[in-house]
Coordinates of C-alpha atoms in Angstrom, one line a residue:
X1336 CA -41.2 67.4 -16.1
X1337 CA -42.7 69.0 -13.2
X1338 CA -43.0 67.5 -9.6
X1339 CA -46.1 65.2 -9.4
X1340 CA -48.8 66.8 -6.9
X1341 CA -50.0 64.1 -4.4
X1342 CA -52.4 63.7 -1.3
X1343 CA -53.2 61.2 1.2
X1344 CA -55.7 61.2 4.1
X1345 CA -57.9 58.9 6.4
X1346 CA -61.3 59.2 7.6
X1347 CA -64.2 56.8 8.4
X1348 CA -66.0 58.7 5.6
X1349 CA -64.7 58.7 2.2
X1350 CA -65.9 61.9 1.2
X1351 CA -64.0 63.6 4.2
X1352 CA -61.0 61.7 3.1
X1353 CA -61.3 62.7 -0.5
X1354 CA -61.9 66.3 0.4
X1355 CA -58.8 66.4 2.4
X1356 CA -56.7 64.9 -0.6
X1357 CA -58.2 67.2 -3.1
X1358 CA -57.1 70.2 -0.7
X1359 CA -53.5 69.0 -0.7
X1360 CA -53.5 68.5 -4.5
X1361 CA -54.8 71.9 -5.5
X1362 CA -52.5 73.7 -3.0
X1363 CA -49.6 71.8 -4.6
X1364 CA -50.7 72.6 -8.1
X1365 CA -50.2 76.4 -7.5
X1366 CA -46.7 75.9 -6.0
X1367 CA -43.6 76.5 -8.3
X1368 CA -42.2 73.4 -9.9
X1369 CA -45.3 71.5 -9.5
X1370 CA -47.5 70.4 -12.3
X1371 CA -50.5 72.7 -12.7
X1372 CA -52.6 70.5 -14.8
X1373 CA -51.5 66.9 -14.8
X1374 CA -53.7 64.5 -16.6
X1375 CA -53.2 61.0 -15.2
X1376 CA -54.1 60.2 -11.7
X1377 CA -52.7 57.0 -9.7
X1378 CA -55.5 56.4 -7.0
X1379 CA -54.9 53.7 -4.2
X1380 CA -57.6 53.1 -1.4
X1381 CA -57.7 50.6 1.6
X1382 CA -60.3 47.9 1.6
X1383 CA -62.5 49.9 4.0
X1384 CA -63.5 51.9 0.8
X1385 CA -63.8 49.2 -1.6
X1386 CA -67.4 48.9 -1.7
X1387 CA -67.6 52.7 -2.4
X1388 CA -64.9 52.4 -5.5
X1389 CA -67.2 53.9 -7.9
X1390 CA -68.5 56.5 -6.0
X1391 CA -65.0 58.0 -5.1
X1392 CA -63.7 57.7 -8.8
X1393 CA -66.8 59.7 -9.8
X1394 CA -66.4 62.1 -7.2
X1395 CA -62.7 62.5 -7.9
X1396 CA -63.3 63.0 -11.7
X1397 CA -65.7 65.6 -11.0
X1398 CA -63.9 67.5 -8.6
X1399 CA -60.4 67.2 -10.7
X1400 CA -61.7 67.7 -14.3
X1401 CA -57.9 68.3 -15.4
X1402 CA -57.3 64.6 -14.7
X1403 CA -58.4 62.7 -17.7
X1404 CA -57.1 59.1 -16.9
X1405 CA -57.1 57.1 -14.0
X1406 CA -55.4 53.8 -12.7
X1407 CA -55.3 52.2 -9.2
X1408 CA -56.4 49.5 -6.9
X1409 CA -57.3 48.7 -3.5
X1410 CA -54.8 47.2 -0.7
X1411 CA -55.0 46.2 2.9
X1412 CA -53.1 49.4 3.2
X1413 CA -51.9 52.5 1.3
X1414 CA -48.6 54.2 1.3
X1415 CA -47.7 58.0 0.9
X1416 CA -44.7 59.7 1.6
X1417 CA -43.7 59.5 5.2
X1418 CA -47.0 57.9 6.0
X1419 CA -49.0 54.3 5.8
X1420 CA -52.6 53.8 6.5
X1421 CA -52.6 50.3 7.3
X1422 CA -55.9 48.2 8.0
X1423 CA -57.9 51.7 8.7
X1424 CA -59.7 53.8 6.2
X1425 CA -57.1 55.4 3.8
X1426 CA -56.6 57.0 0.4
X1427 CA -53.7 58.2 -1.6
X1428 CA -53.7 60.1 -4.9
X1429 CA -50.8 61.3 -7.1
X1430 CA -51.4 63.1 -10.3
X1431 CA -48.5 62.4 -13.0
X1432 CA -47.5 65.2 -15.4
X1433 CA -47.0 63.4 -18.6
X1434 CA -48.3 64.1 -22.2
X1435 CA -51.1 61.9 -23.4
X1436 CA -48.8 60.2 -26.0
X1437 CA -46.2 59.0 -23.3
X1438 CA -48.5 56.4 -21.6
X1439 CA -51.8 54.5 -22.1
X1440 CA -54.2 53.1 -19.4
X1441 CA -55.1 49.4 -20.1
X1442 CA -57.3 46.7 -18.8
X1443 CA -59.0 43.7 -19.7
X1444 CA -61.9 45.8 -21.2
X1445 CA -59.3 48.2 -22.8
X1446 CA -56.4 46.2 -24.0
X1447 CA -53.1 48.0 -24.7
X1448 CA -53.3 48.6 -28.6
X1449 CA -50.6 47.3 -30.7
X1450 CA -49.8 50.8 -32.1
X1451 CA -48.5 51.9 -28.4
X1452 CA -45.0 51.1 -28.0
X1453 CA -44.5 50.4 -24.5
X1454 CA -41.1 50.4 -22.7
X1455 CA -42.5 49.5 -19.2
X1456 CA -45.6 49.2 -17.3
X1457 CA -47.4 49.8 -13.8
X1458 CA -49.6 46.7 -13.0
X1459 CA -52.3 45.9 -10.9
X1460 CA -53.7 42.4 -11.0
X1461 CA -56.4 40.3 -9.3
X1462 CA -54.8 37.4 -7.2
X1463 CA -57.4 35.2 -8.3
X1464 CA -56.8 35.3 -12.0
X1465 CA -56.3 32.2 -13.6
X1466 CA -52.5 31.5 -14.9
X1467 CA -51.5 34.7 -13.5
X1468 CA -47.8 34.3 -13.6
X1469 CA -48.2 33.7 -17.0
X1470 CA -49.8 36.7 -17.9
X1471 CA -47.6 38.7 -16.0
X1472 CA -44.8 37.2 -18.1
X1473 CA -46.6 37.7 -21.3
X1474 CA -47.2 41.4 -20.4
X1475 CA -43.4 42.0 -19.8
X1476 CA -42.7 40.6 -22.9
X1477 CA -44.7 43.2 -24.6
X1478 CA -42.5 45.9 -23.3
X1479 CA -39.4 47.0 -24.6
X1480 CA -37.6 46.8 -21.4
X1481 CA -39.4 43.5 -20.3
X1482 CA -40.0 45.5 -17.2
X1483 CA -43.1 45.8 -15.0
X1484 CA -43.7 47.1 -11.5
X1485 CA -46.9 46.9 -9.5
X1486 CA -48.7 44.5 -7.3
X1487 CA -51.8 42.2 -6.6
X1488 CA -54.9 43.6 -5.0
X1489 CA -55.2 42.7 -1.5
X1490 CA -58.8 43.4 -0.2
X1491 CA -61.1 41.6 2.4
X1492 CA -64.0 43.2 0.6
X1493 CA -64.4 43.7 -3.3
X1494 CA -61.0 43.4 -4.8
X1495 CA -61.3 46.3 -7.3
X1496 CA -59.1 48.2 -9.7
X1497 CA -59.3 51.5 -11.3
X1498 CA -58.7 52.0 -15.0
X1499 CA -60.3 54.9 -17.0
X1500 CA -59.0 56.2 -20.6
X1501 CA -60.3 59.5 -21.6
X1502 CA -60.9 58.4 -25.2
X1503 CA -63.2 55.7 -24.2
X1504 CA -65.8 57.5 -22.1
X1505 CA -68.5 54.6 -22.2
X1506 CA -66.3 52.1 -20.4
X1507 CA -66.4 51.2 -16.8
X1508 CA -63.8 52.6 -14.6
X1509 CA -64.2 50.4 -11.7
X1510 CA -64.0 46.6 -12.3
X1511 CA -62.5 43.1 -10.7
X1512 CA -60.5 40.4 -12.4
X1513 CA -57.5 40.5 -14.6
X1514 CA -55.0 42.7 -15.0
X1515 CA -55.1 46.6 -15.7
X1516 CA -52.5 49.6 -15.3
X1517 CA -50.5 52.0 -17.1
X1518 CA -48.0 51.3 -19.9
X1519 CA -45.2 54.0 -20.5
X1520 CA -43.4 55.2 -23.5
X1521 CA -39.6 55.1 -23.9
X1522 CA -40.0 58.7 -23.2
X1523 CA -41.0 58.1 -19.6
X1524 CA -37.7 57.3 -17.4
X1525 CA -38.1 55.2 -14.5
X1526 CA -35.8 53.5 -12.2
X1527 CA -37.1 50.6 -10.1
X1528 CA -35.6 48.3 -7.2
X1529 CA -36.9 45.2 -5.3
X1530 CA -36.0 45.1 -1.8
X1531 CA -36.3 41.4 -0.1
X1532 CA -37.8 41.1 3.5
X1533 CA -36.3 37.7 4.3
X1534 CA -32.9 36.4 5.0
X1535 CA -31.7 33.0 4.2
X1536 CA -31.1 30.4 7.0
X1537 CA -29.4 28.0 4.9
X1538 CA -26.8 28.0 2.0
X1539 CA -28.3 27.8 -1.5
X1540 CA -28.9 24.6 -3.3
X1541 CA -29.7 23.1 -6.5
X1542 CA -33.0 21.4 -7.2
X1543 CA -31.9 17.8 -8.7
X1544 CA -35.2 16.1 -8.6
X1545 CA -38.8 17.8 -8.5
X1546 CA -42.2 17.0 -9.8
X1547 CA -44.9 19.7 -10.2
X1548 CA -44.9 21.7 -6.9
X1549 CA -42.8 19.2 -4.7
X1550 CA -38.9 19.2 -4.5
X1551 CA -37.7 15.8 -3.8
X1552 CA -33.8 16.3 -3.9
X1553 CA -31.4 19.3 -3.1
X1554 CA -27.9 18.8 -4.2
X1555 CA -28.7 15.0 -4.9
X1556 CA -29.9 14.7 -1.1
X1557 CA -33.5 14.3 0.0
X1558 CA -35.1 17.6 0.4
X1559 CA -37.1 16.8 3.6
X1560 CA -34.0 15.7 5.4
X1561 CA -32.1 18.7 4.2
X1562 CA -35.1 21.0 5.7
X1563 CA -35.0 19.2 8.9
X1564 CA -31.3 19.6 9.3
X1565 CA -31.4 23.3 8.3
X1566 CA -33.9 23.8 11.0
X1567 CA -32.3 21.6 13.5
X1568 CA -35.5 19.5 14.1
X1569 CA -36.7 16.1 13.8
X1570 CA -39.9 14.6 12.4
X1571 CA -39.7 12.4 15.8
X1572 CA -40.9 15.4 17.4
X1573 CA -43.8 16.5 15.0
X1574 CA -45.1 19.5 17.0
X1575 CA -41.8 21.1 17.3
X1576 CA -40.9 20.5 13.5
X1577 CA -44.3 21.8 12.1
X1578 CA -43.9 24.9 14.2
X1579 CA -40.5 25.5 12.8
X1580 CA -41.5 24.7 9.0
X1581 CA -44.6 27.0 9.3
X1582 CA -42.0 30.1 10.0
X1583 CA -39.7 29.0 7.2
X1584 CA -40.0 30.0 3.5
X1585 CA -38.4 29.2 0.5
X1586 CA -36.2 31.6 -1.8
X1587 CA -36.1 30.5 -5.5
X1588 CA -34.2 31.5 -8.3
X1589 CA -33.2 30.4 -11.8
X1590 CA -29.7 29.5 -13.1
X1591 CA -27.7 32.7 -14.0
X1592 CA -30.0 34.9 -12.0
X1593 CA -29.1 36.8 -8.9
X1594 CA -29.7 34.2 -5.9
X1595 CA -28.2 34.4 -2.5
X1596 CA -25.3 36.9 -2.4
X1597 CA -21.7 36.5 -0.9
X1598 CA -22.9 38.5 1.9
X1599 CA -25.6 36.0 2.8
X1600 CA -28.5 38.4 1.3
X1601 CA -31.2 37.3 -0.9
X1602 CA -30.6 38.9 -4.6
X1603 CA -33.3 40.8 -6.4
X1604 CA -34.2 38.0 -8.5
X1605 CA -35.1 35.5 -5.6
X1606 CA -38.8 34.8 -5.5
X1607 CA -39.9 34.0 -2.0
X1608 CA -42.5 31.0 -1.8
X1609 CA -44.5 29.4 1.1
X1610 CA -43.9 25.8 2.1
X1611 CA -47.3 24.1 2.0
X1612 CA -47.0 20.6 2.4
X1613 CA -44.5 17.5 3.4
X1614 CA -44.2 14.1 2.0
X1615 CA -42.4 12.2 4.7
X1616 CA -43.0 8.9 2.4
X1617 CA -40.8 10.3 -0.5
X1618 CA -38.8 12.8 1.5
X1619 CA -40.3 15.8 -0.4
X1620 CA -41.4 19.4 0.4
X1621 CA -44.1 21.1 -1.4
X1622 CA -43.7 24.7 -2.5
X1623 CA -46.2 27.1 -3.4
X1624 CA -44.8 27.5 -7.1
X1625 CA -44.1 25.2 -10.1
X1626 CA -40.6 23.9 -9.7
X1627 CA -37.8 22.7 -12.1
X1628 CA -34.7 21.0 -11.8
X1629 CA -31.6 23.2 -11.9
X1630 CA -33.3 26.2 -10.1
X1631 CA -31.5 27.4 -7.0
X1632 CA -33.5 26.8 -3.6
X1633 CA -32.7 28.4 0.0
X1634 CA -34.7 28.2 3.1
X1635 CA -35.2 31.5 4.5
X1636 CA -37.2 33.3 7.3
X1637 CA -38.6 36.8 7.7
X1638 CA -36.0 39.1 9.1
X1639 CA -36.8 42.9 10.2
X1640 CA -33.0 43.7 10.2
X1641 CA -32.6 42.4 6.8
X1642 CA -35.6 44.1 5.5
X1643 CA -34.3 47.4 7.0
X1644 CA -30.7 47.0 5.6
X1645 CA -32.0 46.0 2.0
X1646 CA -34.6 49.0 2.2
X1647 CA -31.7 51.4 2.7
X1648 CA -29.7 49.9 0.1
X1649 CA -32.2 50.3 -3.0
X1650 CA -32.7 53.9 -1.7
X1651 CA -29.0 54.6 -1.6
X1652 CA -28.6 52.9 -5.2
X1653 CA -31.4 55.3 -6.6
X1654 CA -30.3 58.2 -4.7
X1655 CA -26.5 57.7 -6.1
X1656 CA -27.6 56.9 -9.7
X1657 CA -29.6 60.2 -9.7
X1658 CA -27.1 62.3 -8.2
X1659 CA -25.4 64.9 -10.5
X1660 CA -21.7 65.1 -10.5
X1661 CA -21.8 68.7 -9.8
X1662 CA -24.4 70.8 -8.1
X1663 CA -25.1 74.4 -8.9
X1664 CA -25.0 76.7 -5.9
X1665 CA -28.7 77.7 -6.5
X1666 CA -29.6 73.9 -6.0
X1667 CA -27.5 73.4 -3.2
X1668 CA -28.7 76.5 -1.2
X1669 CA -32.4 75.2 -2.1
X1670 CA -31.6 71.5 -0.8
X1671 CA -29.9 72.9 2.4
X1672 CA -32.7 75.2 3.2
X1673 CA -35.0 74.5 6.0
X1674 CA -38.1 74.0 3.9
X1675 CA -36.3 71.4 1.9
X1676 CA -37.2 69.1 4.8
X1677 CA -40.7 69.5 4.2
X1678 CA -41.1 69.7 0.3
X1679 CA -40.0 67.8 -2.5
X1680 CA -37.5 69.6 -4.9
X1681 CA -36.7 69.1 -8.5
X1682 CA -32.9 68.9 -7.7
X1683 CA -33.2 65.3 -6.4
X1684 CA -34.5 64.6 -9.9
X1685 CA -37.4 62.8 -8.8
X1686 CA -40.8 63.8 -10.1
X1687 CA -42.7 61.2 -8.2
X1688 CA -42.5 57.5 -7.0
X1689 CA -44.8 54.4 -6.4
X1690 CA -44.0 52.1 -3.6
X1691 CA -45.7 48.5 -3.3
X1692 CA -45.1 46.6 -0.3
X1693 CA -46.2 43.3 0.8
X1694 CA -49.1 43.1 3.2
X1695 CA -46.8 41.0 5.4
X1696 CA -44.2 44.0 5.9
X1697 CA -46.5 46.7 6.6
X1698 CA -47.6 48.0 10.0
X1699 CA -45.7 46.6 13.0
X1700 CA -43.2 44.7 11.1
X1701 CA -40.9 47.6 10.7
X1702 CA -41.3 48.5 14.4
X1703 CA -44.2 50.8 14.5
X1704 CA -46.8 52.8 12.4
X1705 CA -45.5 54.1 9.0
X1706 CA -41.8 53.1 9.9
X1707 CA -41.4 51.7 6.6
X1708 CA -42.4 54.8 4.8
X1709 CA -40.2 56.9 7.1
X1710 CA -37.2 54.5 6.3
X1711 CA -37.9 55.3 2.6
X1712 CA -37.9 59.0 3.3
X1713 CA -35.2 59.1 5.4
X1714 CA -33.0 57.4 2.9
X1715 CA -34.2 58.7 -0.4
X1716 CA -35.4 62.3 0.6
X1717 CA -38.7 64.1 0.4
X1718 CA -40.4 63.1 -2.7
X1719 CA -44.1 62.6 -4.0
X1720 CA -44.9 59.1 -3.5
X1721 CA -48.0 56.9 -3.3
X1722 CA -48.5 53.1 -3.3
X1723 CA -50.4 50.3 -1.4
X1724 CA -49.8 46.9 0.5
X1725 CA -50.3 44.3 -1.9
X1726 CA -50.9 40.4 -1.6
X1727 CA -48.1 39.7 -3.9
X1728 CA -45.6 42.1 -5.7
X1729 CA -44.7 42.4 -9.6
X1730 CA -41.3 43.3 -10.8
X1731 CA -39.3 42.5 -14.0
X1732 CA -41.6 39.8 -15.1
X1733 CA -42.0 37.8 -12.0
X1734 CA -44.5 37.7 -9.1
X1735 CA -42.9 38.1 -5.8
X1736 CA -43.7 37.9 -2.0
X1737 CA -42.6 39.3 1.1
X1738 CA -41.0 42.3 -1.0
X1739 CA -41.1 45.9 -1.7
X1740 CA -40.9 47.4 -5.1
X1741 CA -39.9 51.2 -5.1
X1742 CA -40.2 52.9 -8.7
X1743 CA -39.1 56.6 -9.4
X1744 CA -40.3 58.7 -12.6
X1745 CA -36.9 60.8 -13.0
X1746 CA -36.4 64.2 -14.6
X1747 CA -33.5 64.8 -16.9
X1748 CA -30.6 66.1 -15.2
X1749 CA -30.7 69.5 -17.1
X1750 CA -34.3 70.1 -15.9
X1751 CA -33.0 69.7 -12.1

């Protein structure tokens, strides 16, 4: 597997941004170790370009005829290696060097055929889709690893998705609603990790009474009383109490899953949800999710330090899992060369990467423009990477919030 060419740019006029992206791709496709004729494009645009999505796809198809299949979506920001375009015009495109039989683009108009054996899938979804959580779980069950990665479209204009498969030229490549993405055959090896952006402010408790979206008891105590005690506020001072509640979130996990760890951090299985209401009469707390007795719950808040620490952790885990026990002198010299800081290298065993981050994490949350992507590059190394800032993140068979989902396409050790 060769390195995946990628490009990214910003410009008020999308044809200019597309031209800059295409120039980057064409230059990389001439480099040693890079794919010269990749056939799958992963395209992400910010919502500034959403109304021009059809024209953008048509233009890229004309300029890059070797790319036969397309997938992607729109976000309030797009990500690339060491850079993000948040709340501004932006475009990021990566071309994946994979044989046609190792993947399949799908959408509501192009369902995944039963004959295709999917091991995992990249999924983009419209947040307004009914029963979305159930659809995500059902899609995950159709993969061998029961693993999805991706996110929900985030747009202040059209919530568009890209899905074009070369075998069906009469299709519409840009659409809204439902799910779309790329299913991967077992031959496509990936590593994926979830990074949390919140830190618990209370111990983890068991839901002992709940109905629908409302929890009434935690560890046998009235849920509202527990919340007020953890926040050190009282409903006798409603303005102070409501301000504290608005800045508080809930971390949920099911029995047997990785909840709050021994170090006090949220585990990868924790789904962060909003508090959407209080029931003073029945001492209940309404959560933006369906609740069940036996689930674990911890109150939490957004934390920059926790987000940085957890992002470093997942990058280190990926890097350590891919590092060979021994490195040839040739590869060691290549990585030590000065140009290694400015270009991806096969010795890292990463052909490309996709990063989907919550729109609540991007921009200034990490301390400055592109800070989150710079942290990834610093921790993971220089690798081809694209992605977007979503209104919800998809990993495993769950829908997350305030998280980042980092997925890398790995190369066999003997190729590196």
